[in-house]
């Protein structure tokens, strides 16, 4: 906030804005932005801790869970994420939209692994990455950030190159 106040003084001195505008900007910027950041950080930390607990509980009982329950649970989570992604896009909540896209694309890769484990497909890891790249191609083009398309492109090119090299051996 101190930095903003200094900039506002410079802008007023340069005649870019007047005193009234500087005051309104200062009031607007001071309204709860820091408490919101702390709340988000605490919320994210809580979600991560609860998620680790759930994952640990499932992992410790993995062999007792029927395959049908694993698949249905996986596809229900995927299906539930789609409306959440669409809703965040409609509300123009970019942070939530990008986070849900990352979560959805990682869950798609996990789903490939789960299906491979249940049905013993015997595929290689680069086959799974290629399938993932094909499945999530729409996500790579829907996002506004650079990380998802970069990971997608590296995965696609890498899996194609390894497939070609492996087929010639």
Short mmCIF file of N, CA and C in Angstrom, two decimals:
data_model
loop_
_atom_site.label_atom_id
_atom_site.label_comp_id
_atom_site.label_asym_id
_atom_site.label_seq_id
_atom_site.Cartn_x
_atom_site.Cartn_y
_atom_site.Cartn_z
N UNK A 1 0.83 -1.18 0.00
CA UNK A 1 0.00 0.00 0.00
C UNK A 1 0.88 1.25 0.00
N UNK A 2 2.00 1.15 0.69
CA UNK A 2 2.92 2.28 0.75
C UNK A 2 3.46 2.62 -0.65
N UNK A 3 3.75 1.56 -1.41
CA UNK A 3 4.25 1.75 -2.77
C UNK A 3 3.21 2.46 -3.64
N UNK A 4 1.96 2.06 -3.47
CA UNK A 4 0.89 2.68 -4.23
C UNK A 4 0.76 4.16 -3.88
N UNK A 5 0.85 4.46 -2.59
CA UNK A 5 0.74 5.86 -2.15
C UNK A 5 1.85 6.71 -2.76
N UNK A 6 3.05 6.14 -2.84
CA UNK A 6 4.17 6.87 -3.44
C UNK A 6 3.90 7.11 -4.93
N UNK A 7 3.41 6.08 -5.62
CA UNK A 7 3.10 6.23 -7.04
C UNK A 7 2.01 7.27 -7.26
N UNK A 8 1.00 7.23 -6.40
CA UNK A 8 -0.10 8.20 -6.53
C UNK A 8 0.41 9.63 -6.37
N UNK A 9 1.34 9.85 -5.42
CA UNK A 9 1.91 11.20 -5.23
C UNK A 9 2.66 11.65 -6.47
N UNK A 10 3.41 10.72 -7.08
CA UNK A 10 4.15 11.05 -8.29
C UNK A 10 3.18 11.37 -9.42
N UNK A 11 2.13 10.59 -9.56
CA UNK A 11 1.16 10.80 -10.63
C UNK A 11 0.43 12.14 -10.47
N UNK A 12 0.12 12.50 -9.20
CA UNK A 12 -0.53 13.79 -8.95
C UNK A 12 0.44 14.91 -9.29
N UNK A 13 1.71 14.77 -8.89
CA UNK A 13 2.72 15.80 -9.16
C UNK A 13 2.95 15.95 -10.67
N UNK A 14 2.86 14.87 -11.40
CA UNK A 14 3.06 14.92 -12.86
C UNK A 14 1.81 15.40 -13.60
N UNK A 15 0.70 15.51 -12.90
CA UNK A 15 -0.54 15.97 -13.52
C UNK A 15 -1.28 14.86 -14.26
N UNK A 16 -0.91 13.61 -14.01
CA UNK A 16 -1.59 12.48 -14.67
C UNK A 16 -2.98 12.29 -14.09
N UNK A 17 -3.07 12.41 -12.76
CA UNK A 17 -4.36 12.33 -12.08
C UNK A 17 -4.44 13.48 -11.09
N UNK A 18 -5.67 13.79 -10.63
CA UNK A 18 -5.80 14.84 -9.63
C UNK A 18 -5.93 14.24 -8.24
N UNK A 19 -5.95 15.10 -7.23
CA UNK A 19 -6.00 14.65 -5.84
C UNK A 19 -7.23 13.79 -5.56
N UNK A 20 -8.37 14.16 -6.12
CA UNK A 20 -9.61 13.41 -5.91
C UNK A 20 -9.49 11.98 -6.46
N UNK A 21 -8.94 11.86 -7.65
CA UNK A 21 -8.75 10.53 -8.24
C UNK A 21 -7.77 9.70 -7.41
N UNK A 22 -6.71 10.32 -6.96
CA UNK A 22 -5.72 9.62 -6.14
C UNK A 22 -6.36 9.10 -4.85
N UNK A 23 -7.19 9.91 -4.24
CA UNK A 23 -7.87 9.50 -3.01
C UNK A 23 -8.82 8.33 -3.28
N UNK A 24 -9.57 8.40 -4.37
CA UNK A 24 -10.51 7.32 -4.71
C UNK A 24 -9.76 6.01 -5.01
N UNK A 25 -8.64 6.10 -5.70
CA UNK A 25 -7.83 4.91 -5.98
C UNK A 25 -7.31 4.32 -4.68
N UNK A 26 -6.83 5.16 -3.80
CA UNK A 26 -6.30 4.71 -2.52
C UNK A 26 -7.37 4.01 -1.68
N UNK A 27 -8.56 4.59 -1.63
CA UNK A 27 -9.66 3.98 -0.88
C UNK A 27 -10.04 2.64 -1.49
N UNK A 28 -10.14 2.58 -2.81
CA UNK A 28 -10.51 1.34 -3.50
C UNK A 28 -9.50 0.24 -3.22
N UNK A 29 -8.22 0.55 -3.34
CA UNK A 29 -7.17 -0.46 -3.17
C UNK A 29 -7.02 -0.91 -1.72
N UNK A 30 -7.43 -0.10 -0.78
CA UNK A 30 -7.27 -0.48 0.63
C UNK A 30 -8.42 -1.35 1.16
N UNK A 31 -9.44 -1.57 0.36
CA UNK A 31 -10.61 -2.31 0.82
C UNK A 31 -10.41 -3.81 0.76
N UNK A 32 -9.84 -4.40 1.77
CA UNK A 32 -9.84 -5.84 2.01
C UNK A 32 -9.08 -6.73 1.06
N UNK A 33 -8.18 -6.22 0.27
CA UNK A 33 -7.47 -7.11 -0.66
C UNK A 33 -6.53 -8.06 0.08
N UNK A 34 -5.92 -7.59 1.19
CA UNK A 34 -4.97 -8.45 1.91
C UNK A 34 -5.68 -9.55 2.68
N UNK A 35 -6.79 -9.24 3.31
CA UNK A 35 -7.50 -10.27 4.06
C UNK A 35 -8.03 -11.36 3.13
N UNK A 36 -8.40 -10.98 1.91
CA UNK A 36 -8.87 -11.95 0.94
C UNK A 36 -7.74 -12.90 0.55
N UNK A 37 -6.52 -12.41 0.41
CA UNK A 37 -5.37 -13.23 0.08
C UNK A 37 -5.09 -14.24 1.18
N UNK A 38 -5.13 -13.80 2.42
CA UNK A 38 -4.90 -14.71 3.54
C UNK A 38 -5.99 -15.77 3.62
N UNK A 39 -7.22 -15.36 3.37
CA UNK A 39 -8.33 -16.31 3.38
C UNK A 39 -8.15 -17.36 2.30
N UNK A 40 -7.78 -16.94 1.09
CA UNK A 40 -7.55 -17.89 0.01
C UNK A 40 -6.42 -18.85 0.34
N UNK A 41 -5.34 -18.32 0.88
CA UNK A 41 -4.21 -19.17 1.24
C UNK A 41 -4.59 -20.20 2.29
N UNK A 42 -5.34 -19.77 3.30
CA UNK A 42 -5.79 -20.69 4.34
C UNK A 42 -6.74 -21.73 3.77
N UNK A 43 -7.62 -21.30 2.89
CA UNK A 43 -8.57 -22.21 2.26
C UNK A 43 -7.84 -23.25 1.41
N UNK A 44 -6.87 -22.82 0.62
CA UNK A 44 -6.10 -23.75 -0.22
C UNK A 44 -5.34 -24.73 0.65
N UNK A 45 -4.72 -24.25 1.71
CA UNK A 45 -3.99 -25.14 2.62
C UNK A 45 -4.94 -26.17 3.24
N UNK A 46 -6.11 -25.75 3.65
CA UNK A 46 -7.09 -26.68 4.21
C UNK A 46 -7.54 -27.73 3.21
N UNK A 47 -7.77 -27.31 1.98
CA UNK A 47 -8.18 -28.26 0.93
C UNK A 47 -7.06 -29.26 0.66
N UNK A 48 -5.83 -28.80 0.62
CA UNK A 48 -4.70 -29.70 0.38
C UNK A 48 -4.58 -30.72 1.52
N UNK A 49 -4.70 -30.28 2.75
CA UNK A 49 -4.58 -31.18 3.90
C UNK A 49 -5.70 -32.21 3.90
N UNK A 50 -6.92 -31.78 3.66
CA UNK A 50 -8.05 -32.71 3.61
C UNK A 50 -7.89 -33.69 2.45
N UNK A 51 -7.43 -33.19 1.30
CA UNK A 51 -7.22 -34.06 0.13
C UNK A 51 -6.17 -35.12 0.41
N UNK A 52 -5.09 -34.74 1.06
CA UNK A 52 -4.05 -35.72 1.40
C UNK A 52 -4.61 -36.78 2.34
N UNK A 53 -5.44 -36.37 3.27
CA UNK A 53 -6.06 -37.33 4.17
C UNK A 53 -6.97 -38.30 3.44
N UNK A 54 -7.76 -37.79 2.52
CA UNK A 54 -8.67 -38.65 1.74
C UNK A 54 -7.87 -39.60 0.87
N UNK A 55 -6.84 -39.08 0.21
CA UNK A 55 -5.99 -39.93 -0.63
C UNK A 55 -5.33 -41.02 0.21
N UNK A 56 -4.85 -40.68 1.39
CA UNK A 56 -4.22 -41.67 2.26
C UNK A 56 -5.21 -42.74 2.70
N UNK A 57 -6.42 -42.34 3.01
CA UNK A 57 -7.46 -43.29 3.41
C UNK A 57 -7.80 -44.24 2.27
N UNK A 58 -7.95 -43.71 1.08
CA UNK A 58 -8.25 -44.55 -0.08
C UNK A 58 -7.08 -45.47 -0.39
N UNK A 59 -5.86 -44.94 -0.35
CA UNK A 59 -4.67 -45.73 -0.68
C UNK A 59 -4.48 -46.89 0.31
N UNK A 60 -4.77 -46.66 1.57
CA UNK A 60 -4.58 -47.73 2.55
C UNK A 60 -5.62 -48.85 2.39
N UNK A 61 -6.74 -48.55 1.75
CA UNK A 61 -7.79 -49.56 1.54
C UNK A 61 -8.00 -49.88 0.07
N UNK A 62 -7.03 -49.57 -0.77
CA UNK A 62 -7.19 -49.69 -2.21
C UNK A 62 -7.56 -51.10 -2.66
N UNK A 63 -6.92 -52.10 -2.11
CA UNK A 63 -7.17 -53.47 -2.58
C UNK A 63 -8.56 -53.97 -2.18
N UNK A 64 -9.16 -53.39 -1.16
CA UNK A 64 -10.50 -53.81 -0.73
C UNK A 64 -11.62 -53.12 -1.50
N UNK A 65 -11.30 -52.06 -2.22
CA UNK A 65 -12.32 -51.32 -2.95
C UNK A 65 -12.59 -52.05 -4.27
N UNK A 66 -13.85 -52.39 -4.55
CA UNK A 66 -14.16 -53.07 -5.82
C UNK A 66 -13.83 -52.19 -7.03
N UNK A 67 -13.42 -52.84 -8.12
CA UNK A 67 -13.04 -52.10 -9.32
C UNK A 67 -14.18 -51.24 -9.85
N UNK A 68 -15.40 -51.74 -9.77
CA UNK A 68 -16.55 -50.97 -10.26
C UNK A 68 -16.72 -49.67 -9.47
N UNK A 69 -16.49 -49.72 -8.16
CA UNK A 69 -16.60 -48.53 -7.33
C UNK A 69 -15.50 -47.53 -7.70
N UNK A 70 -14.29 -48.04 -7.97
CA UNK A 70 -13.20 -47.17 -8.38
C UNK A 70 -13.54 -46.44 -9.67
N UNK A 71 -14.03 -47.18 -10.66
CA UNK A 71 -14.35 -46.58 -11.95
C UNK A 71 -15.51 -45.60 -11.86
N UNK A 72 -16.57 -46.01 -11.17
CA UNK A 72 -17.74 -45.12 -11.04
C UNK A 72 -17.34 -43.84 -10.30
N UNK A 73 -16.58 -43.98 -9.23
CA UNK A 73 -16.12 -42.80 -8.48
C UNK A 73 -15.27 -41.88 -9.35
N UNK A 74 -14.39 -42.46 -10.12
CA UNK A 74 -13.53 -41.68 -11.00
C UNK A 74 -14.35 -40.91 -12.03
N UNK A 75 -15.27 -41.59 -12.69
CA UNK A 75 -16.07 -40.93 -13.72
C UNK A 75 -17.07 -39.93 -13.13
N UNK A 76 -17.54 -40.16 -11.93
CA UNK A 76 -18.42 -39.17 -11.28
C UNK A 76 -17.65 -37.89 -10.96
N UNK A 77 -16.42 -38.04 -10.51
CA UNK A 77 -15.61 -36.85 -10.24
C UNK A 77 -15.35 -36.09 -11.54
N UNK A 78 -14.98 -36.81 -12.60
CA UNK A 78 -14.76 -36.16 -13.90
C UNK A 78 -16.03 -35.45 -14.37
N UNK A 79 -17.16 -36.14 -14.27
CA UNK A 79 -18.43 -35.55 -14.71
C UNK A 79 -18.83 -34.35 -13.86
N UNK A 80 -18.49 -34.38 -12.58
CA UNK A 80 -18.80 -33.26 -11.70
C UNK A 80 -17.93 -32.04 -11.95
N UNK A 81 -16.73 -32.28 -12.45
CA UNK A 81 -15.83 -31.16 -12.73
C UNK A 81 -16.26 -30.35 -13.95
N UNK A 82 -16.89 -30.99 -14.90
CA UNK A 82 -17.27 -30.30 -16.14
C UNK A 82 -18.21 -29.12 -15.86
N UNK A 83 -19.31 -29.31 -15.13
CA UNK A 83 -20.16 -28.14 -14.85
C UNK A 83 -19.44 -27.08 -14.01
N UNK A 84 -18.56 -27.52 -13.12
CA UNK A 84 -17.81 -26.56 -12.31
C UNK A 84 -16.89 -25.72 -13.20
N UNK A 85 -16.25 -26.35 -14.16
CA UNK A 85 -15.38 -25.63 -15.10
C UNK A 85 -16.21 -24.65 -15.93
N UNK A 86 -17.33 -25.10 -16.43
CA UNK A 86 -18.19 -24.24 -17.25
C UNK A 86 -18.71 -23.06 -16.43
N UNK A 87 -19.09 -23.32 -15.18
CA UNK A 87 -19.61 -22.26 -14.31
C UNK A 87 -18.54 -21.21 -14.04
N UNK A 88 -17.32 -21.65 -13.74
CA UNK A 88 -16.25 -20.69 -13.47
C UNK A 88 -15.89 -19.89 -14.73
N UNK A 89 -16.02 -20.51 -15.89
CA UNK A 89 -15.77 -19.79 -17.14
C UNK A 89 -16.86 -18.74 -17.39
N UNK A 90 -18.11 -19.11 -17.14
CA UNK A 90 -19.22 -18.17 -17.32
C UNK A 90 -19.14 -17.00 -16.36
N UNK A 91 -18.69 -17.27 -15.13
CA UNK A 91 -18.57 -16.21 -14.11
C UNK A 91 -17.28 -15.41 -14.27
N UNK A 92 -16.47 -15.80 -15.26
CA UNK A 92 -15.20 -15.14 -15.53
C UNK A 92 -14.26 -15.15 -14.33
N UNK A 93 -14.31 -16.25 -13.57
CA UNK A 93 -13.39 -16.45 -12.46
C UNK A 93 -12.17 -17.20 -13.01
N UNK A 94 -11.20 -16.44 -13.49
CA UNK A 94 -10.08 -17.00 -14.23
C UNK A 94 -9.22 -17.93 -13.37
N UNK A 95 -9.00 -17.56 -12.12
CA UNK A 95 -8.16 -18.40 -11.25
C UNK A 95 -8.81 -19.75 -11.03
N UNK A 96 -10.08 -19.75 -10.71
CA UNK A 96 -10.79 -21.01 -10.49
C UNK A 96 -10.87 -21.81 -11.79
N UNK A 97 -11.11 -21.14 -12.90
CA UNK A 97 -11.19 -21.81 -14.20
C UNK A 97 -9.89 -22.54 -14.52
N UNK A 98 -8.78 -21.85 -14.37
CA UNK A 98 -7.47 -22.45 -14.68
C UNK A 98 -7.15 -23.60 -13.72
N UNK A 99 -7.45 -23.41 -12.44
CA UNK A 99 -7.18 -24.46 -11.46
C UNK A 99 -8.01 -25.71 -11.76
N UNK A 100 -9.27 -25.52 -12.10
CA UNK A 100 -10.12 -26.66 -12.43
C UNK A 100 -9.68 -27.35 -13.72
N UNK A 101 -9.19 -26.59 -14.69
CA UNK A 101 -8.67 -27.20 -15.91
C UNK A 101 -7.45 -28.07 -15.62
N UNK A 102 -6.56 -27.56 -14.78
CA UNK A 102 -5.38 -28.35 -14.40
C UNK A 102 -5.81 -29.61 -13.67
N UNK A 103 -6.73 -29.47 -12.72
CA UNK A 103 -7.20 -30.62 -11.96
C UNK A 103 -7.87 -31.64 -12.88
N UNK A 104 -8.69 -31.16 -13.80
CA UNK A 104 -9.38 -32.05 -14.73
C UNK A 104 -8.39 -32.79 -15.62
N UNK A 105 -7.40 -32.09 -16.15
CA UNK A 105 -6.45 -32.76 -17.03
C UNK A 105 -5.59 -33.76 -16.27
N UNK A 106 -5.21 -33.45 -15.03
CA UNK A 106 -4.47 -34.43 -14.23
C UNK A 106 -5.34 -35.63 -13.88
N UNK A 107 -6.61 -35.38 -13.61
CA UNK A 107 -7.51 -36.48 -13.31
C UNK A 107 -7.74 -37.36 -14.54
N UNK A 108 -7.70 -36.77 -15.74
CA UNK A 108 -7.79 -37.58 -16.96
C UNK A 108 -6.61 -38.54 -17.06
N UNK A 109 -5.42 -38.06 -16.74
CA UNK A 109 -4.24 -38.93 -16.75
C UNK A 109 -4.35 -40.01 -15.68
N UNK A 110 -4.84 -39.64 -14.51
CA UNK A 110 -5.05 -40.63 -13.45
C UNK A 110 -6.10 -41.66 -13.87
N UNK A 111 -7.10 -41.23 -14.60
CA UNK A 111 -8.14 -42.15 -15.08
C UNK A 111 -7.58 -43.17 -16.06
N UNK A 112 -6.67 -42.71 -16.91
CA UNK A 112 -6.01 -43.63 -17.84
C UNK A 112 -5.24 -44.69 -17.05
N UNK A 113 -4.53 -44.26 -16.03
CA UNK A 113 -3.79 -45.20 -15.18
C UNK A 113 -4.71 -46.16 -14.46
N UNK A 114 -5.83 -45.66 -13.96
CA UNK A 114 -6.79 -46.52 -13.26
C UNK A 114 -7.37 -47.57 -14.20
N UNK A 115 -7.77 -47.17 -15.37
CA UNK A 115 -8.32 -48.11 -16.35
C UNK A 115 -7.27 -49.14 -16.75
N UNK A 116 -6.05 -48.69 -16.92
CA UNK A 116 -4.96 -49.60 -17.26
C UNK A 116 -4.73 -50.61 -16.14
N UNK A 117 -4.81 -50.14 -14.91
CA UNK A 117 -4.60 -51.04 -13.77
C UNK A 117 -5.73 -52.05 -13.65
N UNK A 118 -6.95 -51.62 -13.81
CA UNK A 118 -8.10 -52.51 -13.63
C UNK A 118 -8.19 -53.53 -14.75
N UNK A 119 -7.99 -53.09 -15.99
CA UNK A 119 -8.15 -53.99 -17.13
C UNK A 119 -6.84 -54.59 -17.64
N UNK A 120 -5.74 -54.30 -16.97
CA UNK A 120 -4.43 -54.86 -17.31
C UNK A 120 -4.14 -54.71 -18.80
N UNK A 121 -4.17 -53.48 -19.27
CA UNK A 121 -4.00 -53.23 -20.69
C UNK A 121 -2.58 -53.49 -21.19
N UNK A 122 -1.62 -53.39 -20.32
CA UNK A 122 -0.24 -53.68 -20.70
C UNK A 122 0.40 -52.63 -21.57
N UNK A 123 -0.19 -51.48 -21.67
CA UNK A 123 0.40 -50.41 -22.46
C UNK A 123 1.63 -49.82 -21.78
N UNK A 124 2.39 -49.08 -22.53
CA UNK A 124 3.57 -48.43 -22.00
C UNK A 124 3.21 -47.02 -21.56
N UNK A 125 4.08 -46.43 -20.75
CA UNK A 125 3.81 -45.11 -20.19
C UNK A 125 3.63 -44.05 -21.28
N UNK A 126 4.44 -44.11 -22.32
CA UNK A 126 4.32 -43.09 -23.37
C UNK A 126 3.02 -43.25 -24.15
N UNK A 127 2.44 -44.47 -24.18
CA UNK A 127 1.11 -44.63 -24.79
C UNK A 127 0.06 -43.89 -23.97
N UNK A 128 0.18 -43.99 -22.65
CA UNK A 128 -0.76 -43.28 -21.77
C UNK A 128 -0.62 -41.77 -21.95
N UNK A 129 0.62 -41.29 -22.07
CA UNK A 129 0.82 -39.86 -22.27
C UNK A 129 0.26 -39.40 -23.63
N UNK A 130 0.41 -40.22 -24.65
CA UNK A 130 -0.16 -39.86 -25.96
C UNK A 130 -1.68 -39.81 -25.89
N UNK A 131 -2.29 -40.82 -25.27
CA UNK A 131 -3.74 -40.82 -25.12
C UNK A 131 -4.19 -39.61 -24.32
N UNK A 132 -3.46 -39.28 -23.27
CA UNK A 132 -3.79 -38.10 -22.46
C UNK A 132 -3.71 -36.83 -23.30
N UNK A 133 -2.68 -36.72 -24.12
CA UNK A 133 -2.52 -35.52 -24.95
C UNK A 133 -3.68 -35.39 -25.94
N UNK A 134 -4.12 -36.51 -26.50
CA UNK A 134 -5.25 -36.48 -27.42
C UNK A 134 -6.53 -36.09 -26.67
N UNK A 135 -6.73 -36.72 -25.50
CA UNK A 135 -7.95 -36.45 -24.72
C UNK A 135 -8.05 -35.00 -24.26
N UNK A 136 -6.94 -34.41 -23.90
CA UNK A 136 -6.97 -33.07 -23.31
C UNK A 136 -6.59 -31.97 -24.29
N UNK A 137 -6.61 -32.27 -25.57
CA UNK A 137 -6.23 -31.25 -26.55
C UNK A 137 -7.15 -30.03 -26.48
N UNK A 138 -8.42 -30.23 -26.21
CA UNK A 138 -9.33 -29.10 -26.09
C UNK A 138 -8.99 -28.20 -24.92
N UNK A 139 -8.53 -28.81 -23.83
CA UNK A 139 -8.15 -28.03 -22.65
C UNK A 139 -6.93 -27.17 -22.97
N UNK A 140 -5.99 -27.73 -23.72
CA UNK A 140 -4.78 -26.98 -24.06
C UNK A 140 -5.11 -25.72 -24.86
N UNK A 141 -6.19 -25.77 -25.63
CA UNK A 141 -6.56 -24.60 -26.44
C UNK A 141 -7.57 -23.70 -25.72
N UNK A 142 -8.20 -24.20 -24.65
CA UNK A 142 -9.19 -23.40 -23.93
C UNK A 142 -8.56 -22.50 -22.87
N UNK A 143 -7.41 -22.88 -22.40
CA UNK A 143 -6.79 -22.13 -21.31
C UNK A 143 -6.19 -20.82 -21.78
N UNK A 144 -6.06 -19.89 -20.87
CA UNK A 144 -5.46 -18.60 -21.19
C UNK A 144 -4.03 -18.49 -20.68
N UNK A 145 -3.64 -19.41 -19.83
CA UNK A 145 -2.29 -19.42 -19.27
C UNK A 145 -1.39 -20.29 -20.16
N UNK A 146 -0.12 -20.18 -19.99
CA UNK A 146 0.82 -20.87 -20.87
C UNK A 146 1.23 -22.24 -20.37
N UNK A 147 1.08 -22.54 -19.10
CA UNK A 147 1.64 -23.78 -18.55
C UNK A 147 0.95 -25.02 -19.11
N UNK A 148 -0.35 -25.03 -19.20
CA UNK A 148 -1.05 -26.22 -19.69
C UNK A 148 -0.70 -26.51 -21.16
N UNK A 149 -0.75 -25.52 -22.05
CA UNK A 149 -0.35 -25.82 -23.43
C UNK A 149 1.12 -26.25 -23.56
N UNK A 150 1.99 -25.69 -22.73
CA UNK A 150 3.40 -26.07 -22.79
C UNK A 150 3.59 -27.53 -22.38
N UNK A 151 2.97 -27.92 -21.27
CA UNK A 151 3.07 -29.31 -20.81
C UNK A 151 2.41 -30.23 -21.83
N UNK A 152 1.28 -29.80 -22.37
CA UNK A 152 0.57 -30.60 -23.37
C UNK A 152 1.44 -30.84 -24.60
N UNK A 153 2.06 -29.78 -25.11
CA UNK A 153 2.88 -29.89 -26.32
C UNK A 153 4.10 -30.77 -26.08
N UNK A 154 4.77 -30.59 -24.95
CA UNK A 154 5.93 -31.42 -24.62
C UNK A 154 5.52 -32.88 -24.51
N UNK A 155 4.39 -33.14 -23.87
CA UNK A 155 3.91 -34.51 -23.72
C UNK A 155 3.56 -35.12 -25.07
N UNK A 156 2.86 -34.37 -25.90
CA UNK A 156 2.47 -34.87 -27.22
C UNK A 156 3.70 -35.18 -28.08
N UNK A 157 4.58 -34.22 -28.19
CA UNK A 157 5.77 -34.43 -29.03
C UNK A 157 6.63 -35.55 -28.47
N UNK A 158 6.83 -35.56 -27.16
CA UNK A 158 7.65 -36.61 -26.54
C UNK A 158 7.07 -38.00 -26.75
N UNK A 159 5.78 -38.14 -26.56
CA UNK A 159 5.16 -39.46 -26.72
C UNK A 159 5.16 -39.92 -28.17
N UNK A 160 4.99 -39.00 -29.11
CA UNK A 160 5.05 -39.37 -30.53
C UNK A 160 6.47 -39.79 -30.91
N UNK A 161 7.46 -39.02 -30.48
CA UNK A 161 8.86 -39.35 -30.80
C UNK A 161 9.24 -40.70 -30.20
N UNK A 162 8.88 -40.93 -28.95
CA UNK A 162 9.22 -42.21 -28.31
C UNK A 162 8.49 -43.36 -28.98
N UNK A 163 7.25 -43.15 -29.38
CA UNK A 163 6.51 -44.20 -30.10
C UNK A 163 7.20 -44.55 -31.41
N UNK A 164 7.63 -43.53 -32.14
CA UNK A 164 8.32 -43.76 -33.42
C UNK A 164 9.65 -44.48 -33.18
N UNK A 165 10.40 -44.02 -32.21
CA UNK A 165 11.68 -44.67 -31.92
C UNK A 165 11.51 -46.10 -31.43
N UNK A 166 10.50 -46.34 -30.63
CA UNK A 166 10.27 -47.67 -30.10
C UNK A 166 9.78 -48.64 -31.19
N UNK A 167 9.05 -48.12 -32.17
CA UNK A 167 8.54 -48.99 -33.23
C UNK A 167 9.63 -49.42 -34.19
N UNK A 168 10.74 -48.68 -34.29
CA UNK A 168 11.83 -49.01 -35.20
C UNK A 168 12.82 -49.98 -34.58
N UNK A 169 12.72 -50.19 -33.29
CA UNK A 169 13.69 -51.07 -32.61
C UNK A 169 13.32 -52.51 -32.78
#
